[in-house]
XYZ file of C-alpha atoms in Angstrom:
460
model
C 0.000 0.000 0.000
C 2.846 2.306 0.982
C 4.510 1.966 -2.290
C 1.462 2.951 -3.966
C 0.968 6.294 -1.934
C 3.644 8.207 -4.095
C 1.889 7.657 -7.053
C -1.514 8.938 -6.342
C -1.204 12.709 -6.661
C -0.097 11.823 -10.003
C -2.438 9.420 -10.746
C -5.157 12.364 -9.837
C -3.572 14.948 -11.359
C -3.650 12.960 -14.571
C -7.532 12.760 -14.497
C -9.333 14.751 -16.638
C -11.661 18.312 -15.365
C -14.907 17.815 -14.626
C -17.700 18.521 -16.792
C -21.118 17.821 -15.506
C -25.040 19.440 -15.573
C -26.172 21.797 -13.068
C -28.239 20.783 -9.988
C -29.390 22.484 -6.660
C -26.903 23.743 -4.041
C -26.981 23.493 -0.076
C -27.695 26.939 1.282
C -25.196 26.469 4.245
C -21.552 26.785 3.280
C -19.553 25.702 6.247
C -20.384 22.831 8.101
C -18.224 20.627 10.356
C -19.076 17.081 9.947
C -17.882 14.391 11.702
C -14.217 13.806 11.892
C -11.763 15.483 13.664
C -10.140 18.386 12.220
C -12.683 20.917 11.645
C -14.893 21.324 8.246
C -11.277 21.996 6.359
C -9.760 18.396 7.034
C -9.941 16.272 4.052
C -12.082 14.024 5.338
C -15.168 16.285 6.830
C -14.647 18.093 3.236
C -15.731 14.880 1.561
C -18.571 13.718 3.784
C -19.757 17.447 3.539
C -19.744 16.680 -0.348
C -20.986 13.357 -0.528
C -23.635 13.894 2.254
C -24.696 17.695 2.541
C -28.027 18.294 0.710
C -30.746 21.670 0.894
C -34.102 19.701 2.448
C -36.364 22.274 2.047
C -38.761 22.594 5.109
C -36.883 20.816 7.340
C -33.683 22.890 8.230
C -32.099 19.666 7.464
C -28.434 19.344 5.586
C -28.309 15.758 5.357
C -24.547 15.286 7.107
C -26.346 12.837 9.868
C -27.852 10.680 7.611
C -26.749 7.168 7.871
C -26.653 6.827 3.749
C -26.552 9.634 1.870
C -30.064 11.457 0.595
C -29.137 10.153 -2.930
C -31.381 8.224 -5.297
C -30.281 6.687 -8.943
C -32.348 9.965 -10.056
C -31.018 12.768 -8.223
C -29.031 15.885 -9.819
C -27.585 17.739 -7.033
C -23.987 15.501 -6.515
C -23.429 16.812 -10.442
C -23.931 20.365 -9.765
C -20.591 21.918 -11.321
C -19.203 23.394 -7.927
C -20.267 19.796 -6.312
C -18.346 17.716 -8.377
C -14.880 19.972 -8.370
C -15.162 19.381 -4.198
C -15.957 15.925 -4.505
C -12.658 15.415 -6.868
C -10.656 17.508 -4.501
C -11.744 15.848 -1.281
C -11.093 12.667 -2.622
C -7.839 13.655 -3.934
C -6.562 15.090 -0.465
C -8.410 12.154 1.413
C -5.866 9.611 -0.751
C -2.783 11.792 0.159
C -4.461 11.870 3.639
C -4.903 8.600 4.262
C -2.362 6.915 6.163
C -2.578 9.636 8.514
C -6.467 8.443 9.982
C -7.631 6.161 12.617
C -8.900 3.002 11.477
C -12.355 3.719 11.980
C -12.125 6.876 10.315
C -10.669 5.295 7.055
C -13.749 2.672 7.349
C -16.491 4.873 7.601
C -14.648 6.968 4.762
C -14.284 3.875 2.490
C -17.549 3.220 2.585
C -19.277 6.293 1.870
C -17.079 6.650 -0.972
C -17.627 2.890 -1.689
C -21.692 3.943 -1.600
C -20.588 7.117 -3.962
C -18.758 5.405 -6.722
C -21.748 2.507 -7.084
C -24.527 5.370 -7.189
C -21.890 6.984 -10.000
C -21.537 3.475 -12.231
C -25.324 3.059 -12.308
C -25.173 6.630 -13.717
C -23.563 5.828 -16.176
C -25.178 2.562 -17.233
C -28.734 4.428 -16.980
C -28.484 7.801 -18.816
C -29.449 7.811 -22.525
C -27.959 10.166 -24.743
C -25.113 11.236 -22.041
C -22.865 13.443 -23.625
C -19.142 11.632 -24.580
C -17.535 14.693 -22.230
C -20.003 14.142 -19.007
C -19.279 10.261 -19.302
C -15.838 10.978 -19.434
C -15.835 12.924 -15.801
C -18.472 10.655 -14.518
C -15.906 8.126 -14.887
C -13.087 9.830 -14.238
C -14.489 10.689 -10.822
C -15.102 6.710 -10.384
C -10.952 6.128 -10.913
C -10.680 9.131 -8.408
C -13.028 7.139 -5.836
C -11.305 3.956 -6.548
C -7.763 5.329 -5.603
C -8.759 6.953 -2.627
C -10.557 3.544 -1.694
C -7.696 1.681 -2.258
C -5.924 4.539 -0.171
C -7.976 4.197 3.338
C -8.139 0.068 2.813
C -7.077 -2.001 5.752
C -5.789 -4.807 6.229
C -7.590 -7.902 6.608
C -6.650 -8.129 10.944
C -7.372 -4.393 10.770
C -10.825 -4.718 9.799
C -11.377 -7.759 12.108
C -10.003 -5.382 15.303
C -12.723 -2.971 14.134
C -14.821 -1.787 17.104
C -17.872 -4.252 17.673
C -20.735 -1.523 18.547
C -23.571 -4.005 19.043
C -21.795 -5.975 21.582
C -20.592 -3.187 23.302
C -24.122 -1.827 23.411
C -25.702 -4.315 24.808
C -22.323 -5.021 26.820
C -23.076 -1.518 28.441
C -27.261 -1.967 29.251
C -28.113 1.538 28.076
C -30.891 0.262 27.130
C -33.579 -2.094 28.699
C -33.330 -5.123 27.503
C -37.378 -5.890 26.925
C -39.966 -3.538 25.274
C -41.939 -1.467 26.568
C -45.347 -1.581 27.530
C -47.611 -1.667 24.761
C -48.344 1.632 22.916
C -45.125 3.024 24.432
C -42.058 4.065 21.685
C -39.256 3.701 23.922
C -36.413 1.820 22.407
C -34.933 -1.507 23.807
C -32.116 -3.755 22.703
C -32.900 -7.598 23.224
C -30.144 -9.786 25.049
C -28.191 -12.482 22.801
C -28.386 -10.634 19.793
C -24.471 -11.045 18.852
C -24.066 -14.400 20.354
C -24.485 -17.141 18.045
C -25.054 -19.441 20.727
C -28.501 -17.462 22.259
C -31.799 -18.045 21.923
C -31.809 -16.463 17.981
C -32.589 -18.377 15.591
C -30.351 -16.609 12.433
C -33.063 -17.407 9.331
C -31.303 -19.083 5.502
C -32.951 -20.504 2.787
C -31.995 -24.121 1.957
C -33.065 -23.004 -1.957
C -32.036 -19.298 -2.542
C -28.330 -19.290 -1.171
C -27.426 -17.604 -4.805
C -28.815 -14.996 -3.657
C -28.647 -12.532 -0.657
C -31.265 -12.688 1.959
C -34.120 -10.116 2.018
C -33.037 -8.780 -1.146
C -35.831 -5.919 -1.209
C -33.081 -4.516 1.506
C -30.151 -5.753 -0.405
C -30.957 -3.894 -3.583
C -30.613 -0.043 -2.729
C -26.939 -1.010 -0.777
C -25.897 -3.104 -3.806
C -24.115 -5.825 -1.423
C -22.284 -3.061 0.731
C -24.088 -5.035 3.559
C -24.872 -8.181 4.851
C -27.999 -8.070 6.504
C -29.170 -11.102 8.764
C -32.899 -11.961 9.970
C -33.004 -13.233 13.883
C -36.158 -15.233 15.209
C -36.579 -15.277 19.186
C -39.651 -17.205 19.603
C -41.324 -16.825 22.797
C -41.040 -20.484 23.533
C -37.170 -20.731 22.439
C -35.099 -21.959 19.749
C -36.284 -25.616 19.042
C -40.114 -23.700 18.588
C -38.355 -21.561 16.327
C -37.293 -24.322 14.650
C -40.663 -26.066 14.429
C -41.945 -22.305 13.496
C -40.065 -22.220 10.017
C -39.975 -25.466 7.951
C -42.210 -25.897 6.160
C -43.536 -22.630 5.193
C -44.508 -21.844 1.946
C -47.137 -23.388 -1.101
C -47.118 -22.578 -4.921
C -48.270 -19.138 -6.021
C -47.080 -16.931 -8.610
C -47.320 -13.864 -7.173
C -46.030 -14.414 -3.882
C -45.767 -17.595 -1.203
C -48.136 -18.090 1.521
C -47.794 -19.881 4.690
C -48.503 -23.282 4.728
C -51.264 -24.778 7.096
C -48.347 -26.666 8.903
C -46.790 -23.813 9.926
C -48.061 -22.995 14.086
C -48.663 -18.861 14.157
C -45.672 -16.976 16.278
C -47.410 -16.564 20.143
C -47.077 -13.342 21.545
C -43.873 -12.534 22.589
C -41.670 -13.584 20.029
C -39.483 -10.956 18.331
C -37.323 -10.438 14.879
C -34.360 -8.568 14.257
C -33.054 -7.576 10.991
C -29.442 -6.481 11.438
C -27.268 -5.034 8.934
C -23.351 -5.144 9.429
C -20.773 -2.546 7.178
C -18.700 -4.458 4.425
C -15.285 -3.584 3.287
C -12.637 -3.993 1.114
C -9.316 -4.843 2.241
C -5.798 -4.264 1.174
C -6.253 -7.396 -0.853
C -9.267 -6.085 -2.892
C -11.463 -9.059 -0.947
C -14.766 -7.878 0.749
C -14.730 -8.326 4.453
C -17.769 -8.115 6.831
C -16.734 -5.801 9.632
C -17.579 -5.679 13.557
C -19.712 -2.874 12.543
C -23.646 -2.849 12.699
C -24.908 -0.367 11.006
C -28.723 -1.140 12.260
C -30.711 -3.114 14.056
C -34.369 -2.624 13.562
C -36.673 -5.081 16.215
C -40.517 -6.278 15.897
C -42.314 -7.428 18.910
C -45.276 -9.497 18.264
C -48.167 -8.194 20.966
C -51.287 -10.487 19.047
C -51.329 -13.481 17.345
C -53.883 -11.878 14.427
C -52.808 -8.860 11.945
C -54.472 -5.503 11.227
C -57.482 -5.366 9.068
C -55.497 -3.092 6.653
C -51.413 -3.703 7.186
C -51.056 -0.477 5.445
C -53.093 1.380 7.409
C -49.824 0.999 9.714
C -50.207 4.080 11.903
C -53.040 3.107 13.072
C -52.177 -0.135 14.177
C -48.347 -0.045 14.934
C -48.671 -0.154 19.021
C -51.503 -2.441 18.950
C -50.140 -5.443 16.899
C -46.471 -5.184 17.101
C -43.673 -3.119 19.287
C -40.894 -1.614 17.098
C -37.548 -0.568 17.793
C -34.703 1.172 15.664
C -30.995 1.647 16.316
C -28.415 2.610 13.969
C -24.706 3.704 13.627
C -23.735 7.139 14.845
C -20.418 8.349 13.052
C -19.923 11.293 15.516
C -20.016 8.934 19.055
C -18.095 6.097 17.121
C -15.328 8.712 15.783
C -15.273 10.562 19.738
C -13.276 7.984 21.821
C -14.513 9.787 24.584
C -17.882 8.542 24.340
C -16.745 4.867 25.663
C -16.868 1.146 24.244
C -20.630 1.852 24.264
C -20.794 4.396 21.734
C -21.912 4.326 17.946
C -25.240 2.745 17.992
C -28.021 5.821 18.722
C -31.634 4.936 19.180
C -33.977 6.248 16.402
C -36.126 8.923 18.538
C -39.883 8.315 18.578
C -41.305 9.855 16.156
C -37.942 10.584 13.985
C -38.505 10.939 10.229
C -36.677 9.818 7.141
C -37.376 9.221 3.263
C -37.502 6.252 1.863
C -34.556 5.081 0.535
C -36.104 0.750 0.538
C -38.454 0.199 -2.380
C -38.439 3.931 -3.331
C -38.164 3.055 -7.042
C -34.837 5.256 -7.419
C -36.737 8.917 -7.509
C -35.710 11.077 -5.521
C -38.701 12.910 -3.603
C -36.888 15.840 -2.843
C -36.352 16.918 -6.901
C -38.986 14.895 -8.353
C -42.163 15.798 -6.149
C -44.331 16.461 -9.539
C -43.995 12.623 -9.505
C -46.006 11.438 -6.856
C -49.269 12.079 -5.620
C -50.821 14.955 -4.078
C -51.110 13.378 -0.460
C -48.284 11.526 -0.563
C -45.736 12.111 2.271
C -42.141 11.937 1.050
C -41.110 11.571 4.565
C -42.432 9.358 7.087
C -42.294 8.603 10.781
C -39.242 5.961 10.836
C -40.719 3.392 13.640
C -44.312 3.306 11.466
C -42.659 2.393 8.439
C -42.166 -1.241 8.911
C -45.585 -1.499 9.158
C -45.812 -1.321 5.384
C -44.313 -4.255 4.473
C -44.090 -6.353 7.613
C -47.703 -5.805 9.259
C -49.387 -9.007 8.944
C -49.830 -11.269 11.449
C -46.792 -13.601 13.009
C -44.940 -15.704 10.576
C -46.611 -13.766 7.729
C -44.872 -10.515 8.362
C -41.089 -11.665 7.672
C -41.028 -11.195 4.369
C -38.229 -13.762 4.152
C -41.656 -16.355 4.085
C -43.421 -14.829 2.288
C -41.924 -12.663 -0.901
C -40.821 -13.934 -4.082
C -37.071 -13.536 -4.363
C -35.573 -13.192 -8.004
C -34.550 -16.536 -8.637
C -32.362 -17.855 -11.782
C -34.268 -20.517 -12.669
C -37.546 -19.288 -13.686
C -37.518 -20.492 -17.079
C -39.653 -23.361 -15.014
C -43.706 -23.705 -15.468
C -45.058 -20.133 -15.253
C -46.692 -19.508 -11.883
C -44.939 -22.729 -10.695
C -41.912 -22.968 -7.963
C -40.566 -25.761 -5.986
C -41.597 -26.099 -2.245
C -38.882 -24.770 0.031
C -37.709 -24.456 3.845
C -36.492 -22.376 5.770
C -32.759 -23.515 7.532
C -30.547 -22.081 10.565
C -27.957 -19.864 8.952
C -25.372 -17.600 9.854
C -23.480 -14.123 9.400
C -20.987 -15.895 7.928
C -22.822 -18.067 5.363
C -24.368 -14.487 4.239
C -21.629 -13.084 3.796
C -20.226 -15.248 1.932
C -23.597 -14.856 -0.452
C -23.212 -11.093 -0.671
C -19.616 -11.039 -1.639
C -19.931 -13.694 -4.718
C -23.443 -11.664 -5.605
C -20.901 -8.788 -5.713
C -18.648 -9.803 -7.037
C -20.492 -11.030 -10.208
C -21.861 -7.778 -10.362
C -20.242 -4.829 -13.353
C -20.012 -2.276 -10.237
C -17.845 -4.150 -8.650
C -15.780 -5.502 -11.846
C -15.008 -1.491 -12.884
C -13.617 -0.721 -9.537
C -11.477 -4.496 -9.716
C -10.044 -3.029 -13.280
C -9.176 0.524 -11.461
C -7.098 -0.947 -9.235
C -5.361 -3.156 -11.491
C -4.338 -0.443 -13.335
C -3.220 1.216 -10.049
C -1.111 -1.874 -8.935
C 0.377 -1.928 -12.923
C 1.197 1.770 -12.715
C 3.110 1.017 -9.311
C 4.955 -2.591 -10.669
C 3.287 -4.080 -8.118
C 1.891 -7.363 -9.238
C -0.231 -9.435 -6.355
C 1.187 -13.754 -6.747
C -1.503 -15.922 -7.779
């Protein structure tokens, strides 16, 4: 890595100018971010141009956001001014690199991992681009791709990374059982992390080609893995008996089998997504890292009349629960083992970034309907897809998944059952899904072409 340090400032300084459309500009000019150094260091430069966004009628700027307010239609990261930051930061960011704390170079790899994905579907999408914006589009890609391979650790480094769910629930912040029902205050179930607990980590004995909950999947392009956890109310072997077999034919979606017992009151899922990097060696690593946790507690064994009538029925049917990475506690080591996983306030808001069918609702309003809220209480949301009753509700059951053989009967697909899997297994689904993906091939080539440029050859 050291040897290819010397190189980059002329590797970036061989890059073409940028030349991009216009788009919208944040009102607020100076603003600090999250790493140390004030809003001039390199790095608090780059999240301010890869995260800072106008959100008009909120006084928002975007910098706390987990993922960036960024859709595969938005204009505002190739505003003119925009872009020449972005190049710069990343630019000073490589030269920087060496110089940051582990974590920082993590958090910075993948937000500029996130960035250069969001650029490459650009560029496969737009028809008609102009020869000159494609040009910096992708220029700005081989500018992302050095200053990823810049901040990359090594494979122990990422390992050593700080573990913020343990250390969470290490700490007891947080009452470990929800609340009483109709109450939002957030809790953080025991045994989570431990493989050996209660949790019951959900696979599919058919579908390992593909990553789990893939609805999730698709907007993070395999930047995560993401695991579901089952805690049934009468303990792991009724988990068990809970989940195989589950699903008959259908062509629009599975439903339940008559088999399957309904999850009692009590029981509670956990969909948990952990950060993926890419080490020194160009191989994607799950990290310590959870990025969120996001908890249902099952209150009845029925469902609401209307599922999507979820804010009506939220506290009645199931308990929810939100927590999710927080750069500015994780970055302060002040803050304690503890720190880095926030609770998602009561009635916090976001936009939806999951099934949000790439607009963004910020710039293209004139799309959507009249009544339509572009953002929405966080903790109601999961109503929307997950509000029916029990078993029914983890999607995992019950949605078709693309699938690679369904050149089969139409309307026709093969019993299956659900199996005890494992962050591991996952992850070793998202990184070949990845992997086979062009995203992920482009940035491969870029740093070929860095290691040729620096003689350095990696033995086969």
């Amino acid at each position: 890595m050291r040897a290819l340090l010397p190189l980059l400032g002329t590797l970036v300084a061989s890059l073409g100018p940028v030349v991009s459309p216009g788009g919208q500009e944040p009102a607020a000019a100076s603003l600090t971010g999250p790493y140390a150094g004030g809003s001039e260091s390199p790095a608090n430069r780059l999240h301010a141009a890869l995260f800072a966004r106008d959100v008009p009628g909120t006084g928002s700027s975007g910098l706390d956001s987990l993922d960036a307010l960024r859709w595969t239609s938005s204009k505002w990261p190739f505003a003119p001014a925009r872009l020449a930051r972005t190049r710069a930061a990343l630019r000073a960011v490589a030269t920087d690199a060496e110089s940051l704390p582990p974590i920082a170079r993590a958090l910075l790899q993948r937000e500029i991992w996130a960035f250069s994905d969001w650029l490459l579907d650009n560029l496969a999408g737009p028809i008609g681009l102009a020869p000159e914006e494609r040009a910096a589009r992708e220029s700005l890609v081989r500018d992302g791709a050095i200053a990823m391979q810049a901040l990359a650790l090594s494979a122990a480094a990422i390992d050593a990374l700080p573990d913020n769910l343990t250390a969470t629930l290490a700490a007891k912040t947080l009452p470990s059982a929800p609340p009483a029902a109709g109450a939002r205050t957030p809790w953080l179930p025991p045994g989570l992390a431990d493989p050996k607990s209660e949790w019951l980590v959900l696979s599919s004995r058919e579908w390992t080609d593909e990553p789990i909950a893939g609805i999730h999947n698709q907007p993070f392009s395999g930047r995560s893995v993401f695991t579901v956890h089952l805690r049934h109310a009468a303990g792991k072997e009724a988990a068990h008996a809970a989940t195989q077999p589950f699903v008959e034919d259908g062509l629009f979606g599975f439903e339940l089998g008559p088999e399957v017992p309904p999850l009692p009151p009590g029981s509670t899922v956990a969909f948990v997504r952990r950060m993926v990097l890419v080490d020194r060696d160009h191989q994607m690593r799950r990290t310590p890292l959870v990025e969120s946790v996001q908890l249902r507690h099952f209150l009845r064994v029925d469902a609401p009349p209307d599922p999507n009538d979820h804010a009506a029925f939220l506290a009645e049917f199931q308990q929810v629960a939100e927590l999710e990475l927080d750069r500015a506690t994780l970055l302060d080591s002040s803050k304690g083992p503890a720190a880095g996983l926030r609770a998602v306030g009561p009635h916090e808001k976001r936009y939806i970034q999951v099934q949000s069918h790439g607009l963004d609702p910020i710039e293209e309003m004139e799309h959507f309907p009249g009544d339509w809220r572009p953002q929405r209480e966080r903790l109601e949301t999961c109503m929307i897809c997950h509000g029916r009753a029990g078993a029914a509700s983890i999607n995992l059951f019950t949605s078709v998944r693309f699938r690679r053989d369904l050149n089969s009967t139409l309307g026709h697909n093969p019993l299956i059952a659900i199996v005890e899997g494992s962050a591991a297994q996952e992850t070793a689904v998202v990184s070949r899904w990845k992997r086979g993906r062009a995203d992920f091939g482009w940035l491969q080539g870029a740093w070929s072409m860095l290691a040729g440029s620096a003689a350095v050859r990696t033995p086969r």
